[in-house]
Each structure stands twice: as C-alpha cells, then as structure tokens.
C-alpha cells in the first residue's frame, strides 16, 4: 500500500485554482448543522491553501441523495458556517448541476485567497458510473491542482474522489492529500503496515460478517487480537459454548474456528470474553432501563442474551492494553447506547485513555462511543471515516489515497 503521498506542504498553489474534495457530510436538522466536527477538521487545509495564495474551490457530498436534488441536502448551511469559521466570504454556487455555467463564472471571477463552495456532488447523480466520466472532466476543467481531504469518502472510486485526478494529471496538474487525509494515512496506515510493538487490535460491533477481512488481516499484523461486541458470541458458539438467544452469524462459525486456529498457528493471542452481561431481551427503546446479570461466558442460560462483556473480561482486556505500544480499536464492546450496557465499552475506553500507547480509534460506532463517553481528547487519533477506516484495516488500497501523486 503506497502511503508516501504528496501533501499540501509539497505543492505550490500561488495563483492557481485548487479543487479540494472535503467531507462536509454534516448532520442537519431543520436546515441547521447539529455537529460541525467535519467542518472544523477541514479548516487547516483550507486555511493553508488560502495563505499560500490559491483560489480555493471546495466540493463535497452531503447525505444519501435518493430522489434527486433537494434543498434539504444543499450545502448552503455549510457555506454559511465556513464563512464564519474562516472569517471571509465563501461564495456558494447553488447550481444543482454542480459544475454548470454558474460554477464556471464564479471560478473565473476568483482572486487569490478567494473561496468558492460547489453544490452537493451527489446532486449530479451516480458519480461512480459512466455519468462520472463527464463529471470528472468538468470538475478538472475548473482547477489546476486537486487536493483530496475527504478520508470518509476515500474508499469510493467516485468522480470527485478519484476520477478527477486522472484528468487533472493529464493536463499537467498535481494531485495531493490534505492535512486530514495525511493524518489518517500516518496513523491508520502506519499502525497496520509498520506498528510499534506490542500491537493490540480490539474489534467489536455486531456481526462477524462485517469484519471478516479485518479479522484475518489484523491477525497477520498484530500481537494480540481482542474480540468483543455482538460478534464475540459467534466465536463463543464456535468454541462449543451455549450462547442462549445472543446474536450469532450461523454461517460464520467455521470461519471463527479457522481464525482461532490461525491465531494459534501464528503464535498470536486471540482474546474472547470469559464472562458476559446478559438480559432477557434487547432493550426497547435502546436506552431503556434493563435488568441484567453477569455470568461466565460458558454459562449463558438458553433464554438469555449477551449484550455486553462482563467485569472479568473488561479487566482482562484492560490488562492486555497496558503493555501495548500501538492500539487500534474498531467497534464497541456492547450496546453502548444504553448506560447499563456501556460498562464494557467504557472500561476499554478508560484503559486506552490511561495507556502511553499510540491509540487509534477506527471511526464509526467506536468513534461515536469515545466521543459520547468523553474520552475523545485522550486518544492519539480518532478516524473520520467508518467504512474507509475499516477498508484500511483490511489492508485494501483506498481509491482516494491511491489517486494522489507519490512524493
């Protein structure tokens, strides 16, 4: 996996038109932004390009545009917030075509240090299909240099992520990554490809199926692999344990046996829960009060389900993290949205907060859990991409990373 990419520090943008693919996929309620984390994350790259005298053209998707363009998924609120943050006007081009005459005219009128934001790229329709070729060319026509700073979209070979780079390069332009992308490559990429050891990987979440390749790849790379969350019960069943009504991937039992054998063969530690927090049913609503008890992992009653790791397991996992130098964590240990079933996830988060290791949280639910539980500032790095960070941990090449120029 080529990780030595040109960054915004390696390019000269003075007087040039710079197209920056950002991740402004922010949550909106009644047209108001409810969490501006992704906007804040993009600011260092944008500010650097402004300071260097670039003409900065920003683009991003927002939401899952299903039924064609609509004002509810317009990037107008993002332009407004960006203007406040940057302390300068951001010229929003509301054109649903994204790269039409209005965009061309706005870019032609730019001076050094000006900022333009294009409309939601998904309004153009399917970026990853044949439609994408024309869109890639039109995006490239607007710029001289391309910068990808949208790690959360970097696993998709879309026009605004990867397609545009071929056209920019063909006309002699450069393609680089922004500071946010660089940070993801440095932390996630190096953790997997070149970790400081001992390297401990912690995987949770609901299903084994979602993490098949991650488990296999990380077993090759790490020294200890810790399994928690709903997927642990498929491993426990594969060991021959009674798991009651706990979540199980019946089709993945043989795979779990293979992984346990693989760990043994490679001399790696594969840690599974030794006790578990059980209840009669899944909480409904998810944060409802619920009666629980803790039993050994091989003693789950037939009419009960496991919903979190138990206290002995939490201690064992915390102990495993203590001596680590690198820790990657993806997926909660239980139903963390419920305060009663968040104890395992809190215990793991605490152990990461107290270690001297480089701690990397691999996006998605684990990032949400760490933020929600108040441990975010204690982690070395929290990934901004759920699906992208998972594919990175699988050892896959991400189109958005691969498309940038090598140094």
PDB file of C-alpha atoms in Angstrom, residues 77-373:
ATOM      1  CA  UNK A  77     -25.694  25.902   5.585  1.00  0.00           C
ATOM      2  CA  UNK A  78     -22.091  24.642   5.286  1.00  0.00           C
ATOM      3  CA  UNK A  79     -21.100  27.711   3.234  1.00  0.00           C
ATOM      4  CA  UNK A  80     -22.555  29.953   5.924  1.00  0.00           C
ATOM      5  CA  UNK A  81     -20.715  28.170   8.758  1.00  0.00           C
ATOM      6  CA  UNK A  82     -17.467  28.071   6.761  1.00  0.00           C
ATOM      7  CA  UNK A  83     -17.650  31.848   6.202  1.00  0.00           C
ATOM      8  CA  UNK A  84     -17.891  32.351   9.988  1.00  0.00           C
ATOM      9  CA  UNK A  85     -15.006  29.983  10.701  1.00  0.00           C
ATOM     10  CA  UNK A  86     -12.680  31.363   8.024  1.00  0.00           C
ATOM     11  CA  UNK A  87     -13.602  34.988   8.679  1.00  0.00           C
ATOM     12  CA  UNK A  88     -14.109  35.612   4.959  1.00  0.00           C
ATOM     13  CA  UNK A  89     -16.978  35.192   2.487  1.00  0.00           C
ATOM     14  CA  UNK A  90     -17.461  31.752   0.967  1.00  0.00           C
ATOM     15  CA  UNK A  91     -19.172  32.087  -2.411  1.00  0.00           C
ATOM     16  CA  UNK A  92     -21.747  29.275  -2.578  1.00  0.00           C
ATOM     17  CA  UNK A  93     -22.742  28.136  -6.077  1.00  0.00           C
ATOM     18  CA  UNK A  94     -26.260  26.749  -5.630  1.00  0.00           C
ATOM     19  CA  UNK A  95     -26.406  25.195  -9.123  1.00  0.00           C
ATOM     20  CA  UNK A  96     -27.810  21.634  -8.935  1.00  0.00           C
ATOM     21  CA  UNK A  97     -25.634  20.705 -11.923  1.00  0.00           C
ATOM     22  CA  UNK A  98     -22.626  21.376  -9.609  1.00  0.00           C
ATOM     23  CA  UNK A  99     -20.209  22.288 -12.436  1.00  0.00           C
ATOM     24  CA  UNK A 100     -22.508  24.305 -14.748  1.00  0.00           C
ATOM     25  CA  UNK A 101     -22.217  27.870 -16.049  1.00  0.00           C
ATOM     26  CA  UNK A 102     -22.711  29.415 -12.590  1.00  0.00           C
ATOM     27  CA  UNK A 103     -19.720  27.465 -11.226  1.00  0.00           C
ATOM     28  CA  UNK A 104     -17.548  28.283 -14.242  1.00  0.00           C
ATOM     29  CA  UNK A 105     -18.369  32.005 -13.901  1.00  0.00           C
ATOM     30  CA  UNK A 106     -17.760  32.002 -10.113  1.00  0.00           C
ATOM     31  CA  UNK A 107     -14.347  30.363 -10.562  1.00  0.00           C
ATOM     32  CA  UNK A 108     -13.381  32.710 -13.427  1.00  0.00           C
ATOM     33  CA  UNK A 109     -14.051  35.701 -11.159  1.00  0.00           C
ATOM     34  CA  UNK A 110     -11.848  34.437  -8.292  1.00  0.00           C
ATOM     35  CA  UNK A 111      -8.824  36.255  -6.899  1.00  0.00           C
ATOM     36  CA  UNK A 112      -6.019  34.696  -4.847  1.00  0.00           C
ATOM     37  CA  UNK A 113      -7.330  33.649  -1.408  1.00  0.00           C
ATOM     38  CA  UNK A 114     -10.980  33.546  -2.519  1.00  0.00           C
ATOM     39  CA  UNK A 115     -13.143  30.552  -1.580  1.00  0.00           C
ATOM     40  CA  UNK A 116     -15.977  29.021  -3.619  1.00  0.00           C
ATOM     41  CA  UNK A 117     -18.129  26.084  -2.456  1.00  0.00           C
ATOM     42  CA  UNK A 118     -19.868  23.973  -5.114  1.00  0.00           C
ATOM     43  CA  UNK A 119     -23.249  22.325  -4.588  1.00  0.00           C
ATOM     44  CA  UNK A 120     -23.615  18.753  -3.203  1.00  0.00           C
ATOM     45  CA  UNK A 121     -21.713  16.473  -5.630  1.00  0.00           C
ATOM     46  CA  UNK A 122     -24.360  13.739  -5.266  1.00  0.00           C
ATOM     47  CA  UNK A 123     -26.875  16.068  -6.921  1.00  0.00           C
ATOM     48  CA  UNK A 124     -25.155  15.113 -10.184  1.00  0.00           C
ATOM     49  CA  UNK A 125     -26.385  11.527  -9.911  1.00  0.00           C
ATOM     50  CA  UNK A 126     -24.287   8.393  -9.755  1.00  0.00           C
ATOM     51  CA  UNK A 127     -20.678   9.531  -9.517  1.00  0.00           C
ATOM     52  CA  UNK A 128     -19.270   6.026  -9.759  1.00  0.00           C
ATOM     53  CA  UNK A 129     -20.913   5.106 -13.099  1.00  0.00           C
ATOM     54  CA  UNK A 130     -20.453   6.242 -16.721  1.00  0.00           C
ATOM     55  CA  UNK A 131     -22.021   9.563 -15.639  1.00  0.00           C
ATOM     56  CA  UNK A 132     -18.882  10.039 -13.605  1.00  0.00           C
ATOM     57  CA  UNK A 133     -16.597  10.451 -16.624  1.00  0.00           C
ATOM     58  CA  UNK A 134     -18.218  13.675 -17.808  1.00  0.00           C
ATOM     59  CA  UNK A 135     -18.416  14.917 -14.211  1.00  0.00           C
ATOM     60  CA  UNK A 136     -14.714  14.134 -13.626  1.00  0.00           C
ATOM     61  CA  UNK A 137     -13.786  16.155 -16.697  1.00  0.00           C
ATOM     62  CA  UNK A 138     -15.982  19.120 -15.715  1.00  0.00           C
ATOM     63  CA  UNK A 139     -14.518  19.171 -12.188  1.00  0.00           C
ATOM     64  CA  UNK A 140     -10.994  19.030 -13.631  1.00  0.00           C
ATOM     65  CA  UNK A 141     -11.828  21.906 -16.034  1.00  0.00           C
ATOM     66  CA  UNK A 142     -12.459  24.129 -13.005  1.00  0.00           C
ATOM     67  CA  UNK A 143      -8.999  23.629 -11.487  1.00  0.00           C
ATOM     68  CA  UNK A 144      -5.235  23.416 -11.980  1.00  0.00           C
ATOM     69  CA  UNK A 145      -4.493  21.392  -8.819  1.00  0.00           C
ATOM     70  CA  UNK A 146      -6.570  18.799  -6.919  1.00  0.00           C
ATOM     71  CA  UNK A 147      -6.434  18.083  -3.174  1.00  0.00           C
ATOM     72  CA  UNK A 148      -8.310  15.207  -1.511  1.00  0.00           C
ATOM     73  CA  UNK A 149      -9.066  15.801   2.158  1.00  0.00           C
ATOM     74  CA  UNK A 150     -12.151  13.568   2.460  1.00  0.00           C
ATOM     75  CA  UNK A 151     -10.960  10.369   4.116  1.00  0.00           C
ATOM     76  CA  UNK A 152     -14.560   9.352   4.866  1.00  0.00           C
ATOM     77  CA  UNK A 153     -15.162   9.041   1.098  1.00  0.00           C
ATOM     78  CA  UNK A 154     -11.714   7.807   0.079  1.00  0.00           C
ATOM     79  CA  UNK A 155     -12.843   4.172  -0.207  1.00  0.00           C
ATOM     80  CA  UNK A 156     -15.193   5.114  -3.055  1.00  0.00           C
ATOM     81  CA  UNK A 157     -13.855   5.449  -6.613  1.00  0.00           C
ATOM     82  CA  UNK A 158     -16.181   8.393  -7.341  1.00  0.00           C
ATOM     83  CA  UNK A 159     -15.651  11.216  -9.850  1.00  0.00           C
ATOM     84  CA  UNK A 160     -14.922  13.806  -7.147  1.00  0.00           C
ATOM     85  CA  UNK A 161     -12.604  11.449  -5.214  1.00  0.00           C
ATOM     86  CA  UNK A 162     -10.598   9.524  -7.814  1.00  0.00           C
ATOM     87  CA  UNK A 163     -11.944  10.129 -11.353  1.00  0.00           C
ATOM     88  CA  UNK A 164     -10.986  13.806 -11.407  1.00  0.00           C
ATOM     89  CA  UNK A 165      -7.322  13.049 -10.645  1.00  0.00           C
ATOM     90  CA  UNK A 166      -6.631  11.331 -13.990  1.00  0.00           C
ATOM     91  CA  UNK A 167      -7.911  14.366 -15.913  1.00  0.00           C
ATOM     92  CA  UNK A 168      -6.022  16.876 -13.733  1.00  0.00           C
ATOM     93  CA  UNK A 169      -2.821  14.882 -14.155  1.00  0.00           C
ATOM     94  CA  UNK A 170      -3.306  14.536 -17.920  1.00  0.00           C
ATOM     95  CA  UNK A 171      -3.227  18.323 -18.260  1.00  0.00           C
ATOM     96  CA  UNK A 172      -0.077  18.656 -16.167  1.00  0.00           C
ATOM     97  CA  UNK A 173      -1.693  19.353 -12.769  1.00  0.00           C
ATOM     98  CA  UNK A 174      -0.744  17.905  -9.406  1.00  0.00           C
ATOM     99  CA  UNK A 175      -2.889  15.783  -7.062  1.00  0.00           C
ATOM    100  CA  UNK A 176      -2.150  15.863  -3.331  1.00  0.00           C
ATOM    101  CA  UNK A 177      -3.742  14.982   0.004  1.00  0.00           C
ATOM    102  CA  UNK A 178      -4.802  17.498   2.654  1.00  0.00           C
ATOM    103  CA  UNK A 179      -3.790  17.520   6.326  1.00  0.00           C
ATOM    104  CA  UNK A 180      -6.757  15.405   7.421  1.00  0.00           C
ATOM    105  CA  UNK A 181      -6.006  12.678   4.861  1.00  0.00           C
ATOM    106  CA  UNK A 182      -2.310  12.828   5.732  1.00  0.00           C
ATOM    107  CA  UNK A 183      -3.113  12.280   9.415  1.00  0.00           C
ATOM    108  CA  UNK A 184      -5.288   9.251   8.619  1.00  0.00           C
ATOM    109  CA  UNK A 185      -2.546   7.775   6.422  1.00  0.00           C
ATOM    110  CA  UNK A 186       0.090   8.412   9.107  1.00  0.00           C
ATOM    111  CA  UNK A 187      -1.902   6.891  11.944  1.00  0.00           C
ATOM    112  CA  UNK A 188      -4.049   4.146  10.419  1.00  0.00           C
ATOM    113  CA  UNK A 189      -1.690   3.243   7.591  1.00  0.00           C
ATOM    114  CA  UNK A 190       1.404   3.056   9.756  1.00  0.00           C
ATOM    115  CA  UNK A 191      -0.410   1.256  12.562  1.00  0.00           C
ATOM    116  CA  UNK A 192      -1.252  -1.560  10.182  1.00  0.00           C
ATOM    117  CA  UNK A 193       1.855  -1.563   7.981  1.00  0.00           C
ATOM    118  CA  UNK A 194       4.560  -0.598  10.442  1.00  0.00           C
ATOM    119  CA  UNK A 195       3.318  -0.707  14.068  1.00  0.00           C
ATOM    120  CA  UNK A 196       5.414  -0.094  17.157  1.00  0.00           C
ATOM    121  CA  UNK A 197       5.046  -3.345  19.122  1.00  0.00           C
ATOM    122  CA  UNK A 198       3.377  -4.819  21.094  1.00  0.00           C
ATOM    123  CA  UNK A 199       0.453  -4.086  18.769  1.00  0.00           C
ATOM    124  CA  UNK A 200      -3.018  -4.799  20.175  1.00  0.00           C
ATOM    125  CA  UNK A 201      -6.135  -4.695  17.975  1.00  0.00           C
ATOM    126  CA  UNK A 202      -9.610  -4.544  19.530  1.00  0.00           C
ATOM    127  CA  UNK A 203     -12.620  -5.436  17.395  1.00  0.00           C
ATOM    128  CA  UNK A 204     -16.250  -5.144  18.437  1.00  0.00           C
ATOM    129  CA  UNK A 205     -19.568  -4.427  16.797  1.00  0.00           C
ATOM    130  CA  UNK A 206     -22.476  -6.632  15.942  1.00  0.00           C
ATOM    131  CA  UNK A 207     -21.538  -9.009  13.145  1.00  0.00           C
ATOM    132  CA  UNK A 208     -18.555 -11.153  12.230  1.00  0.00           C
ATOM    133  CA  UNK A 209     -19.605 -10.764   8.566  1.00  0.00           C
ATOM    134  CA  UNK A 210     -18.828  -7.020   8.682  1.00  0.00           C
ATOM    135  CA  UNK A 211     -15.277  -7.646   9.886  1.00  0.00           C
ATOM    136  CA  UNK A 212     -14.234 -10.873   8.110  1.00  0.00           C
ATOM    137  CA  UNK A 213     -11.271  -9.412   6.236  1.00  0.00           C
ATOM    138  CA  UNK A 214     -10.329  -7.093   9.098  1.00  0.00           C
ATOM    139  CA  UNK A 215     -10.003 -10.053  11.497  1.00  0.00           C
ATOM    140  CA  UNK A 216      -7.918 -12.030   9.001  1.00  0.00           C
ATOM    141  CA  UNK A 217      -5.646  -9.088   8.123  1.00  0.00           C
ATOM    142  CA  UNK A 218      -5.124  -7.898  11.698  1.00  0.00           C
ATOM    143  CA  UNK A 219      -4.259 -11.416  12.899  1.00  0.00           C
ATOM    144  CA  UNK A 220      -1.325 -11.293  10.468  1.00  0.00           C
ATOM    145  CA  UNK A 221      -0.211  -7.881  11.757  1.00  0.00           C
ATOM    146  CA  UNK A 222      -0.971  -7.628  15.496  1.00  0.00           C
ATOM    147  CA  UNK A 223       0.385  -9.419  18.568  1.00  0.00           C
ATOM    148  CA  UNK A 224      -2.950  -9.624  20.408  1.00  0.00           C
ATOM    149  CA  UNK A 225      -6.456  -9.530  18.916  1.00  0.00           C
ATOM    150  CA  UNK A 226      -9.307  -8.769  21.322  1.00  0.00           C
ATOM    151  CA  UNK A 227     -12.879  -9.620  20.330  1.00  0.00           C
ATOM    152  CA  UNK A 228     -15.950  -8.049  21.949  1.00  0.00           C
ATOM    153  CA  UNK A 229     -19.413  -6.850  20.967  1.00  0.00           C
ATOM    154  CA  UNK A 230     -22.117  -8.952  19.355  1.00  0.00           C
ATOM    155  CA  UNK A 231     -19.627 -10.800  17.163  1.00  0.00           C
ATOM    156  CA  UNK A 232     -17.978 -12.386  20.207  1.00  0.00           C
ATOM    157  CA  UNK A 233     -20.976 -14.743  20.609  1.00  0.00           C
ATOM    158  CA  UNK A 234     -20.355 -16.343  17.203  1.00  0.00           C
ATOM    159  CA  UNK A 235     -16.784 -17.077  18.356  1.00  0.00           C
ATOM    160  CA  UNK A 236     -18.080 -18.448  21.673  1.00  0.00           C
ATOM    161  CA  UNK A 237     -20.575 -20.692  19.867  1.00  0.00           C
ATOM    162  CA  UNK A 238     -17.750 -21.861  17.580  1.00  0.00           C
ATOM    163  CA  UNK A 239     -15.951 -22.942  20.767  1.00  0.00           C
ATOM    164  CA  UNK A 240     -18.983 -25.089  21.620  1.00  0.00           C
ATOM    165  CA  UNK A 241     -20.498 -22.785  24.266  1.00  0.00           C
ATOM    166  CA  UNK A 242     -24.233 -22.303  24.838  1.00  0.00           C
ATOM    167  CA  UNK A 243     -24.950 -18.668  23.878  1.00  0.00           C
ATOM    168  CA  UNK A 244     -28.724 -18.564  24.558  1.00  0.00           C
ATOM    169  CA  UNK A 245     -30.546 -16.060  22.349  1.00  0.00           C
ATOM    170  CA  UNK A 246     -27.418 -13.939  21.746  1.00  0.00           C
ATOM    171  CA  UNK A 247     -26.680 -12.568  18.285  1.00  0.00           C
ATOM    172  CA  UNK A 248     -24.991 -15.179  16.102  1.00  0.00           C
ATOM    173  CA  UNK A 249     -23.761 -15.448  12.486  1.00  0.00           C
ATOM    174  CA  UNK A 250     -24.539 -19.145  11.943  1.00  0.00           C
ATOM    175  CA  UNK A 251     -22.796 -19.143   8.552  1.00  0.00           C
ATOM    176  CA  UNK A 252     -19.566 -17.819  10.077  1.00  0.00           C
ATOM    177  CA  UNK A 253     -18.982 -20.492  12.732  1.00  0.00           C
ATOM    178  CA  UNK A 254     -16.419 -22.357  10.607  1.00  0.00           C
ATOM    179  CA  UNK A 255     -14.695 -19.060   9.823  1.00  0.00           C
ATOM    180  CA  UNK A 256     -14.390 -18.302  13.555  1.00  0.00           C
ATOM    181  CA  UNK A 257     -12.873 -21.755  14.152  1.00  0.00           C
ATOM    182  CA  UNK A 258     -10.394 -21.084  11.325  1.00  0.00           C
ATOM    183  CA  UNK A 259      -9.413 -17.740  12.858  1.00  0.00           C
ATOM    184  CA  UNK A 260      -8.849 -19.290  16.292  1.00  0.00           C
ATOM    185  CA  UNK A 261      -6.663 -21.979  14.669  1.00  0.00           C
ATOM    186  CA  UNK A 262      -4.857 -19.323  12.634  1.00  0.00           C
ATOM    187  CA  UNK A 263      -4.070 -17.320  15.792  1.00  0.00           C
ATOM    188  CA  UNK A 264      -2.637 -20.419  17.439  1.00  0.00           C
ATOM    189  CA  UNK A 265      -0.545 -21.283  14.392  1.00  0.00           C
ATOM    190  CA  UNK A 266       0.834 -17.715  14.167  1.00  0.00           C
ATOM    191  CA  UNK A 267       1.530 -17.571  17.911  1.00  0.00           C
ATOM    192  CA  UNK A 268      -0.885 -14.652  18.366  1.00  0.00           C
ATOM    193  CA  UNK A 269      -3.161 -14.115  21.347  1.00  0.00           C
ATOM    194  CA  UNK A 270      -6.868 -14.108  20.454  1.00  0.00           C
ATOM    195  CA  UNK A 271      -8.832 -12.960  23.494  1.00  0.00           C
ATOM    196  CA  UNK A 272     -12.550 -13.732  23.835  1.00  0.00           C
ATOM    197  CA  UNK A 273     -14.932 -12.818  26.679  1.00  0.00           C
ATOM    198  CA  UNK A 274     -14.657 -15.007  29.803  1.00  0.00           C
ATOM    199  CA  UNK A 275     -17.876 -13.570  31.222  1.00  0.00           C
ATOM    200  CA  UNK A 276     -20.784 -11.636  29.799  1.00  0.00           C
ATOM    201  CA  UNK A 277     -23.597  -9.282  30.811  1.00  0.00           C
ATOM    202  CA  UNK A 278     -26.952 -10.879  29.998  1.00  0.00           C
ATOM    203  CA  UNK A 279     -30.619  -9.853  29.883  1.00  0.00           C
ATOM    204  CA  UNK A 280     -33.939 -11.401  28.807  1.00  0.00           C
ATOM    205  CA  UNK A 281     -34.242  -9.272  25.679  1.00  0.00           C
ATOM    206  CA  UNK A 282     -32.689  -6.411  23.736  1.00  0.00           C
ATOM    207  CA  UNK A 283     -33.628  -3.062  25.354  1.00  0.00           C
ATOM    208  CA  UNK A 284     -36.554  -1.309  23.654  1.00  0.00           C
ATOM    209  CA  UNK A 285     -36.135   1.614  23.260  1.00  0.00           C
ATOM    210  CA  UNK A 286     -32.356   1.148  23.100  1.00  0.00           C
ATOM    211  CA  UNK A 287     -31.673   3.316  26.182  1.00  0.00           C
ATOM    212  CA  UNK A 288     -34.488   1.812  28.318  1.00  0.00           C
ATOM    213  CA  UNK A 289     -33.796   0.610  31.869  1.00  0.00           C
ATOM    214  CA  UNK A 290     -32.988  -3.073  31.757  1.00  0.00           C
ATOM    215  CA  UNK A 291     -32.369  -5.792  34.321  1.00  0.00           C
ATOM    216  CA  UNK A 292     -29.019  -7.512  33.795  1.00  0.00           C
ATOM    217  CA  UNK A 293     -26.737 -10.047  35.448  1.00  0.00           C
ATOM    218  CA  UNK A 294     -23.183 -11.223  34.741  1.00  0.00           C
ATOM    219  CA  UNK A 295     -22.416 -14.902  34.076  1.00  0.00           C
ATOM    220  CA  UNK A 296     -19.413 -16.862  32.843  1.00  0.00           C
ATOM    221  CA  UNK A 297     -19.161 -16.993  29.056  1.00  0.00           C
ATOM    222  CA  UNK A 298     -19.827 -20.762  29.045  1.00  0.00           C
ATOM    223  CA  UNK A 299     -22.891 -20.457  31.306  1.00  0.00           C
ATOM    224  CA  UNK A 300     -25.353 -18.268  29.373  1.00  0.00           C
ATOM    225  CA  UNK A 301     -28.892 -19.582  30.061  1.00  0.00           C
ATOM    226  CA  UNK A 302     -30.801 -20.758  26.970  1.00  0.00           C
ATOM    227  CA  UNK A 303     -33.418 -17.994  27.334  1.00  0.00           C
ATOM    228  CA  UNK A 304     -30.982 -15.068  27.863  1.00  0.00           C
ATOM    229  CA  UNK A 305     -28.852 -12.961  25.537  1.00  0.00           C
ATOM    230  CA  UNK A 306     -25.397 -11.444  25.955  1.00  0.00           C
ATOM    231  CA  UNK A 307     -25.398  -7.653  25.473  1.00  0.00           C
ATOM    232  CA  UNK A 308     -22.009  -6.553  26.848  1.00  0.00           C
ATOM    233  CA  UNK A 309     -18.741  -8.046  28.053  1.00  0.00           C
ATOM    234  CA  UNK A 310     -18.624  -8.877  31.778  1.00  0.00           C
ATOM    235  CA  UNK A 311     -16.468  -7.405  34.550  1.00  0.00           C
ATOM    236  CA  UNK A 312     -13.726 -10.083  34.473  1.00  0.00           C
ATOM    237  CA  UNK A 313     -13.459  -9.686  30.691  1.00  0.00           C
ATOM    238  CA  UNK A 314     -13.236  -5.893  30.985  1.00  0.00           C
ATOM    239  CA  UNK A 315     -10.332  -6.311  33.453  1.00  0.00           C
ATOM    240  CA  UNK A 316      -8.614  -8.850  31.220  1.00  0.00           C
ATOM    241  CA  UNK A 317      -8.904  -6.589  28.156  1.00  0.00           C
ATOM    242  CA  UNK A 318      -7.667  -3.551  30.117  1.00  0.00           C
ATOM    243  CA  UNK A 319      -4.671  -5.605  31.285  1.00  0.00           C
ATOM    244  CA  UNK A 320      -3.859  -6.600  27.680  1.00  0.00           C
ATOM    245  CA  UNK A 321      -3.797  -2.946  26.645  1.00  0.00           C
ATOM    246  CA  UNK A 322      -1.468  -1.837  29.482  1.00  0.00           C
ATOM    247  CA  UNK A 323       1.761  -3.115  27.938  1.00  0.00           C
ATOM    248  CA  UNK A 324       0.835  -2.188  24.339  1.00  0.00           C
ATOM    249  CA  UNK A 325       2.698   0.410  22.284  1.00  0.00           C
ATOM    250  CA  UNK A 326       0.082   0.603  19.492  1.00  0.00           C
ATOM    251  CA  UNK A 327      -3.659   0.004  19.910  1.00  0.00           C
ATOM    252  CA  UNK A 328      -6.284   0.081  17.161  1.00  0.00           C
ATOM    253  CA  UNK A 329      -9.922  -0.142  18.232  1.00  0.00           C
ATOM    254  CA  UNK A 330     -12.910  -0.593  15.938  1.00  0.00           C
ATOM    255  CA  UNK A 331     -16.368  -1.434  17.295  1.00  0.00           C
ATOM    256  CA  UNK A 332     -17.961  -1.181  20.774  1.00  0.00           C
ATOM    257  CA  UNK A 333     -17.953  -3.995  23.353  1.00  0.00           C
ATOM    258  CA  UNK A 334     -21.717  -3.994  23.838  1.00  0.00           C
ATOM    259  CA  UNK A 335     -24.878  -1.948  23.384  1.00  0.00           C
ATOM    260  CA  UNK A 336     -23.045   1.241  24.421  1.00  0.00           C
ATOM    261  CA  UNK A 337     -26.061   3.468  23.683  1.00  0.00           C
ATOM    262  CA  UNK A 338     -27.631   2.042  26.870  1.00  0.00           C
ATOM    263  CA  UNK A 339     -25.946   3.298  30.088  1.00  0.00           C
ATOM    264  CA  UNK A 340     -26.362  -0.121  31.768  1.00  0.00           C
ATOM    265  CA  UNK A 341     -24.768  -1.914  28.801  1.00  0.00           C
ATOM    266  CA  UNK A 342     -21.989   0.621  28.183  1.00  0.00           C
ATOM    267  CA  UNK A 343     -19.745  -0.594  31.020  1.00  0.00           C
ATOM    268  CA  UNK A 344     -17.558  -2.834  28.853  1.00  0.00           C
ATOM    269  CA  UNK A 345     -17.036  -0.126  26.241  1.00  0.00           C
ATOM    270  CA  UNK A 346     -16.281   2.435  28.988  1.00  0.00           C
ATOM    271  CA  UNK A 347     -13.741   0.069  30.596  1.00  0.00           C
ATOM    272  CA  UNK A 348     -11.922  -0.396  27.276  1.00  0.00           C
ATOM    273  CA  UNK A 349     -12.025   3.359  26.535  1.00  0.00           C
ATOM    274  CA  UNK A 350     -10.629   4.066  30.021  1.00  0.00           C
ATOM    275  CA  UNK A 351      -7.805   1.592  29.581  1.00  0.00           C
ATOM    276  CA  UNK A 352      -6.885   3.268  26.265  1.00  0.00           C
ATOM    277  CA  UNK A 353      -7.055   6.713  27.889  1.00  0.00           C
ATOM    278  CA  UNK A 354      -4.603   5.597  30.588  1.00  0.00           C
ATOM    279  CA  UNK A 355      -2.006   3.926  28.380  1.00  0.00           C
ATOM    280  CA  UNK A 356       1.113   5.557  26.874  1.00  0.00           C
ATOM    281  CA  UNK A 357       0.496   3.679  23.628  1.00  0.00           C
ATOM    282  CA  UNK A 358      -0.472   5.307  20.347  1.00  0.00           C
ATOM    283  CA  UNK A 359      -4.246   4.817  20.421  1.00  0.00           C
ATOM    284  CA  UNK A 360      -6.204   4.862  17.178  1.00  0.00           C
ATOM    285  CA  UNK A 361      -9.991   4.714  17.048  1.00  0.00           C
ATOM    286  CA  UNK A 362     -11.200   3.374  13.717  1.00  0.00           C
ATOM    287  CA  UNK A 363     -14.228   5.539  13.013  1.00  0.00           C
ATOM    288  CA  UNK A 364     -17.903   4.532  13.048  1.00  0.00           C
ATOM    289  CA  UNK A 365     -19.524   3.385  16.302  1.00  0.00           C
ATOM    290  CA  UNK A 366     -16.272   3.271  18.277  1.00  0.00           C
ATOM    291  CA  UNK A 367     -15.604   6.920  17.407  1.00  0.00           C
ATOM    292  CA  UNK A 368     -19.179   7.762  18.437  1.00  0.00           C
ATOM    293  CA  UNK A 369     -18.722   5.835  21.692  1.00  0.00           C
ATOM    294  CA  UNK A 370     -15.426   7.537  22.573  1.00  0.00           C
ATOM    295  CA  UNK A 371     -16.901  10.963  21.830  1.00  0.00           C
ATOM    296  CA  UNK A 372     -20.144  10.241  23.674  1.00  0.00           C
ATOM    297  CA  UNK A 373     -18.363   8.834  26.734  1.00  0.00           C
TER     298      UNK A 373
END
